PDB file of C-alpha atoms in Angstrom:
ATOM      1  CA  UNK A  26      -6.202 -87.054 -59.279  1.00 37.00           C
ATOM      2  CA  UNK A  27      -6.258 -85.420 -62.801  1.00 37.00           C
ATOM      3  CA  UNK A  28      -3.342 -82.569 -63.632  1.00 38.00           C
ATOM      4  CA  UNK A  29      -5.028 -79.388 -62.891  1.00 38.00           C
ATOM      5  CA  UNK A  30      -4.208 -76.304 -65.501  1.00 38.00           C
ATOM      6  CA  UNK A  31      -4.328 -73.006 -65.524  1.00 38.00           C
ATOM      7  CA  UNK A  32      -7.637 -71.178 -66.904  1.00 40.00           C
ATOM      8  CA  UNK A  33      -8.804 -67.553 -67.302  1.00 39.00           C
ATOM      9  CA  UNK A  34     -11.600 -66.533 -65.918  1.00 38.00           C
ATOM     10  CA  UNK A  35     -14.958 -66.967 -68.103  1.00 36.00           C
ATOM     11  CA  UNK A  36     -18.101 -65.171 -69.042  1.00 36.00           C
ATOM     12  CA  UNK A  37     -20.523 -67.934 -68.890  1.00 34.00           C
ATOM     13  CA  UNK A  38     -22.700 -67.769 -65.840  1.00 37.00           C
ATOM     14  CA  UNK A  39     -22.816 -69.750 -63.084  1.00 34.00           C
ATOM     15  CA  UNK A  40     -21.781 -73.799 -63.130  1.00 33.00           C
ATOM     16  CA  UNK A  41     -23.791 -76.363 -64.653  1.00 31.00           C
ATOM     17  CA  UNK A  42     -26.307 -77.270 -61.895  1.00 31.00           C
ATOM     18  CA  UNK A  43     -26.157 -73.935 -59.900  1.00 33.00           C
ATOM     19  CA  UNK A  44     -28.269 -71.530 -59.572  1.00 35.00           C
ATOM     20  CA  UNK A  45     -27.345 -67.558 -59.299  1.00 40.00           C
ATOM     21  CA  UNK A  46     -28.033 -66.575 -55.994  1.00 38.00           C
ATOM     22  CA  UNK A  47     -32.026 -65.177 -55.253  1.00 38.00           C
ATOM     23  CA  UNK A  48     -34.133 -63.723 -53.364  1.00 35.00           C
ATOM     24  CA  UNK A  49     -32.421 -63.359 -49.799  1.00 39.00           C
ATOM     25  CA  UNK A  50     -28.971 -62.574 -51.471  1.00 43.00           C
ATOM     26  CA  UNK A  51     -27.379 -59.224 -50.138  1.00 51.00           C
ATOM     27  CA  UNK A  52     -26.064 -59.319 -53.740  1.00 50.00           C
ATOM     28  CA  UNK A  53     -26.382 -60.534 -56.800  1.00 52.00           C
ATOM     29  CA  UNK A  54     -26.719 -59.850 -60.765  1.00 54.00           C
ATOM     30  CA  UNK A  55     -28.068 -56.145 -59.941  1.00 53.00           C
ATOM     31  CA  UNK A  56     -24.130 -55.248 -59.058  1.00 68.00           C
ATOM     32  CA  UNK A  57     -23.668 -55.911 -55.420  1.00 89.00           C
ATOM     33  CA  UNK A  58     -20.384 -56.674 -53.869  1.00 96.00           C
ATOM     34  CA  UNK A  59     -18.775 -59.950 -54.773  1.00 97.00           C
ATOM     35  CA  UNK A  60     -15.801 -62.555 -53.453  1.00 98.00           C
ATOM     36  CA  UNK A  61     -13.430 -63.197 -56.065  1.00 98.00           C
ATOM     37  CA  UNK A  62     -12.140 -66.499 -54.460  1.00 98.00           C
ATOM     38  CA  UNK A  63      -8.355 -67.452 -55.614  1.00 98.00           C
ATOM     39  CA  UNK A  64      -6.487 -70.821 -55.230  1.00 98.00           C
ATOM     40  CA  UNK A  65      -2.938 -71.622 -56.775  1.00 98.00           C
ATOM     41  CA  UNK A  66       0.196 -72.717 -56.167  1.00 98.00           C
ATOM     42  CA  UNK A  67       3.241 -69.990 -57.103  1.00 98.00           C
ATOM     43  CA  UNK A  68       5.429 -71.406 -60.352  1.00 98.00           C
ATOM     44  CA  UNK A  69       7.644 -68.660 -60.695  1.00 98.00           C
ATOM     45  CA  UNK A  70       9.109 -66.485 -57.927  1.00 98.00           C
ATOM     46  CA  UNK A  71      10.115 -63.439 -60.068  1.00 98.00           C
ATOM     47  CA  UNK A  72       6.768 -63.642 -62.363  1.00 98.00           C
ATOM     48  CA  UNK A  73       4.409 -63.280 -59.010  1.00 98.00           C
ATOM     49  CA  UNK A  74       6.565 -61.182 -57.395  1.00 98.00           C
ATOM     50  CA  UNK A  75       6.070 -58.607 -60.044  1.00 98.00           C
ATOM     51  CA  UNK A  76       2.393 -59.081 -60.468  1.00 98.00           C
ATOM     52  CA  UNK A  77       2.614 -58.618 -56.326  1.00 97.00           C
ATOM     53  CA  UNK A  78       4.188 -55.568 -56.682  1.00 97.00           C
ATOM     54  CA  UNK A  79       1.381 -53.375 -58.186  1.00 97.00           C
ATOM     55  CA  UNK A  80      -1.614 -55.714 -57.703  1.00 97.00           C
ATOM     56  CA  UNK A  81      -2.578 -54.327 -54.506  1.00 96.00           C
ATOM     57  CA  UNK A  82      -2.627 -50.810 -55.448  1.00 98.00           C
ATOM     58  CA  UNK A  83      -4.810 -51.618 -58.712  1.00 98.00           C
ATOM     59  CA  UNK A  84      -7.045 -54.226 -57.210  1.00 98.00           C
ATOM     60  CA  UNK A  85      -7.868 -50.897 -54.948  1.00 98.00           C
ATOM     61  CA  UNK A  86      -7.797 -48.404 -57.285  1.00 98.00           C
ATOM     62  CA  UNK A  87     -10.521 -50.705 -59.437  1.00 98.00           C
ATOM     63  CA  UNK A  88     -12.860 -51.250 -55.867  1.00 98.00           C
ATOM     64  CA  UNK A  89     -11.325 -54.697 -54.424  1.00 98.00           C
ATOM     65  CA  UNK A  90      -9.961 -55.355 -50.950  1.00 98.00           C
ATOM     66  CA  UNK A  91      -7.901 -57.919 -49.871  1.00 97.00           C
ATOM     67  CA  UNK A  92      -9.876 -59.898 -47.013  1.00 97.00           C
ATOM     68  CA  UNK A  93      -8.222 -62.748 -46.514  1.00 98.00           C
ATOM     69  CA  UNK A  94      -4.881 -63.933 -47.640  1.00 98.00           C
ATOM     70  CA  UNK A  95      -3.674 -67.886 -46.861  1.00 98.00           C
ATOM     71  CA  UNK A  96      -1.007 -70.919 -47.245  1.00 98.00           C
ATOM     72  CA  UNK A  97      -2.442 -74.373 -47.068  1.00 97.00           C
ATOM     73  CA  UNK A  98      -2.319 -75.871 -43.566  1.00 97.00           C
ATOM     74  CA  UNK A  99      -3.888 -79.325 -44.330  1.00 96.00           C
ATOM     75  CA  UNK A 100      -6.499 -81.135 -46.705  1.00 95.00           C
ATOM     76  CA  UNK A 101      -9.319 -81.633 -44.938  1.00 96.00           C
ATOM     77  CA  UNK A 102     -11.877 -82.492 -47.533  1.00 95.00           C
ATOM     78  CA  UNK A 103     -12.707 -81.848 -51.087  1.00 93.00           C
ATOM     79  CA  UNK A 104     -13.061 -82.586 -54.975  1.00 93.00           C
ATOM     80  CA  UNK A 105     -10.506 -80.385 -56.270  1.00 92.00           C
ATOM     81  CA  UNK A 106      -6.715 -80.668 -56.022  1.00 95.00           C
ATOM     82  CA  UNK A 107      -5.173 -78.728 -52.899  1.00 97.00           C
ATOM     83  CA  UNK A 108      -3.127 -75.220 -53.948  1.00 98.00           C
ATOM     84  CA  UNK A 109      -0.610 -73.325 -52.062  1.00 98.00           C
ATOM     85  CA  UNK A 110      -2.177 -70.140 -51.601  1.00 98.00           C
ATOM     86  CA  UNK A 111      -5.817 -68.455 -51.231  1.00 98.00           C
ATOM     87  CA  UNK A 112      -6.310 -65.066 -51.657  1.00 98.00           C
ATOM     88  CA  UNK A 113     -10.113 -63.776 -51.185  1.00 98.00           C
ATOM     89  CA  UNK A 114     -11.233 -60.158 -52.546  1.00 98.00           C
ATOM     90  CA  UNK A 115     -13.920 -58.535 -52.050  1.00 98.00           C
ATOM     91  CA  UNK A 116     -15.387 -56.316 -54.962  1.00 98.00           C
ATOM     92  CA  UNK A 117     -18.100 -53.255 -54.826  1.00 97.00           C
ATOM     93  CA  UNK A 118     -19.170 -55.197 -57.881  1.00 97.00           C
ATOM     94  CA  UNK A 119     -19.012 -57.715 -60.542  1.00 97.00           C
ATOM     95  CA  UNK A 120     -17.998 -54.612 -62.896  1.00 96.00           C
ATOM     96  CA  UNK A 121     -15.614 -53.613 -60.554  1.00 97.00           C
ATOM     97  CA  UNK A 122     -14.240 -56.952 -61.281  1.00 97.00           C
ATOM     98  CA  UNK A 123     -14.676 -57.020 -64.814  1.00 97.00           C
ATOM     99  CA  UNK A 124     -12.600 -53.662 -64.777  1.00 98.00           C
ATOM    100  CA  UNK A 125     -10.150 -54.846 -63.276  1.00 98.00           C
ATOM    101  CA  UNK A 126      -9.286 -57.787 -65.461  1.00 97.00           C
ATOM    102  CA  UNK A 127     -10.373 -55.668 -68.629  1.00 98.00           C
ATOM    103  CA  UNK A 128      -8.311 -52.505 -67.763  1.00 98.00           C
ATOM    104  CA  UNK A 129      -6.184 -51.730 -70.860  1.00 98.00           C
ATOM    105  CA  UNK A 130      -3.555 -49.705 -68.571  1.00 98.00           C
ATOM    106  CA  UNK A 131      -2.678 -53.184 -66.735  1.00 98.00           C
ATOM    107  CA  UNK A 132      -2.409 -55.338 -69.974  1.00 97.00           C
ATOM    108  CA  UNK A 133       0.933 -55.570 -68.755  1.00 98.00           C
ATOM    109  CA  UNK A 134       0.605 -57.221 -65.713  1.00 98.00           C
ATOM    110  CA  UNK A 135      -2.095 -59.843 -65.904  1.00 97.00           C
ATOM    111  CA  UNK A 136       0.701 -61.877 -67.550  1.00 98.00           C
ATOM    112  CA  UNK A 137       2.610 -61.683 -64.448  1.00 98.00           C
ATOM    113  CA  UNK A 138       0.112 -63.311 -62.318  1.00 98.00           C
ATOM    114  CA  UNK A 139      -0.882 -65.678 -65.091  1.00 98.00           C
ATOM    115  CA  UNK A 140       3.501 -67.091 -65.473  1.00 98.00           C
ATOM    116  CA  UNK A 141       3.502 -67.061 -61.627  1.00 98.00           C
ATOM    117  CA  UNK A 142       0.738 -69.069 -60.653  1.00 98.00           C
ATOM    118  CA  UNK A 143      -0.251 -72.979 -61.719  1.00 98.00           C
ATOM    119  CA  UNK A 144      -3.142 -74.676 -61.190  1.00 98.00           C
ATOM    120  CA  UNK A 145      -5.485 -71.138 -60.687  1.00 97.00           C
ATOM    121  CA  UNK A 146      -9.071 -71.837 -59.550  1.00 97.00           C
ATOM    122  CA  UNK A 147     -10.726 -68.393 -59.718  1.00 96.00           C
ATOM    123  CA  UNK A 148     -14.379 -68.397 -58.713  1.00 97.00           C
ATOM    124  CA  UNK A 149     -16.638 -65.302 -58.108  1.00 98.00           C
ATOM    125  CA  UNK A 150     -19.219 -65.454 -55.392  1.00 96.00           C
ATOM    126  CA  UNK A 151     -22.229 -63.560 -54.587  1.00 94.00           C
ATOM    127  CA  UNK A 152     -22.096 -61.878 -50.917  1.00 91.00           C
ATOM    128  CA  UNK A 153     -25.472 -63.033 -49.201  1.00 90.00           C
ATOM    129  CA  UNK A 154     -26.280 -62.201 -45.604  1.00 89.00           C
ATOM    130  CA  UNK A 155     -27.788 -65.820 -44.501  1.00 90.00           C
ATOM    131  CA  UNK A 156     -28.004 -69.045 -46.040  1.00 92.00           C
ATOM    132  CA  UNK A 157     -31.872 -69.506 -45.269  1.00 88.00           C
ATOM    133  CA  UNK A 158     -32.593 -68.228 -49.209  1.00 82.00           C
ATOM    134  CA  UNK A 159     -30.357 -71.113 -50.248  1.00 87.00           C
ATOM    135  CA  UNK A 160     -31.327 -73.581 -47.789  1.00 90.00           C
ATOM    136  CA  UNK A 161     -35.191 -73.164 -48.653  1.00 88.00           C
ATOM    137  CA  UNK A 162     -34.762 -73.611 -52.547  1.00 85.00           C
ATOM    138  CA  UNK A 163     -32.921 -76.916 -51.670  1.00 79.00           C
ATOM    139  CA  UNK A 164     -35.429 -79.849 -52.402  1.00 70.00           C
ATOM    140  CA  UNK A 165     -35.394 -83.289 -50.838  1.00 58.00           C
TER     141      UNK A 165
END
């Protein structure tokens, strides 16, 4: 396995190969709620601790909610490295997202999160009610 490094989120659409979600999707470009999915392992202690701190409060205040908050049990399968610790949000929107991370008032603590964690993997996913959409653009 390759080192993994930390990287900020980007602007630049979905991965090569994949396809924003379609027809079917309960959400999508129009500004439906979205999964901000987050794997890393912790670095430093004091530096996530004091992103921890406020982050729940502001993730709030910008229209996220914590659904689901985890420690790595076991590998089971997979092509990227394992992490520590997954966090899922949920966001009223990618804006809401976008607000979040762009919010002058909390230039102060992205830094935090950013010196505490390694290895961040920080995807955004559409929230779709079924698979069937997906499963019927899928050719053999």
């Amino acid at each position: 396995m390759t080192e993994q490094t930390r990287a900020e989120p980007e602007e630049t659409g979905p991965a090569p190969g994949v396809e924003p979600a379609g027809s079917g999707a309960a959400s999508g470009p129009s500004g439906g709620p979205v999964y901000a999915l987050n794997l890393f392992d912790l670095a430093d202690r004091e530096e996530y601790l004091a992103y921890a701190r406020r982050s729940s409060a502001e993730v709030a205040r910008h229209g996220g909610r914590v659904v689901a908050l985890g420690r790595l049990r076991r590998v089971v399968t997979g092509d990227i490295a394992p992490r520590q610790v997954l966090i899922l949000v949920e966001w009223e929107s990618e804006a809401s997202f976008r607000g979040y991370l762009d919010d002058p008032a909390l230039a102060d603590l992205h830094p935090h999160r950013e010196n505490g964690s390694a290895a961040y993997v920080w995807h955004l996913f559409d929230r779709l009610d079924d698979l069937r959409p997906l499963l019927k653009a899928v050719t053999m």
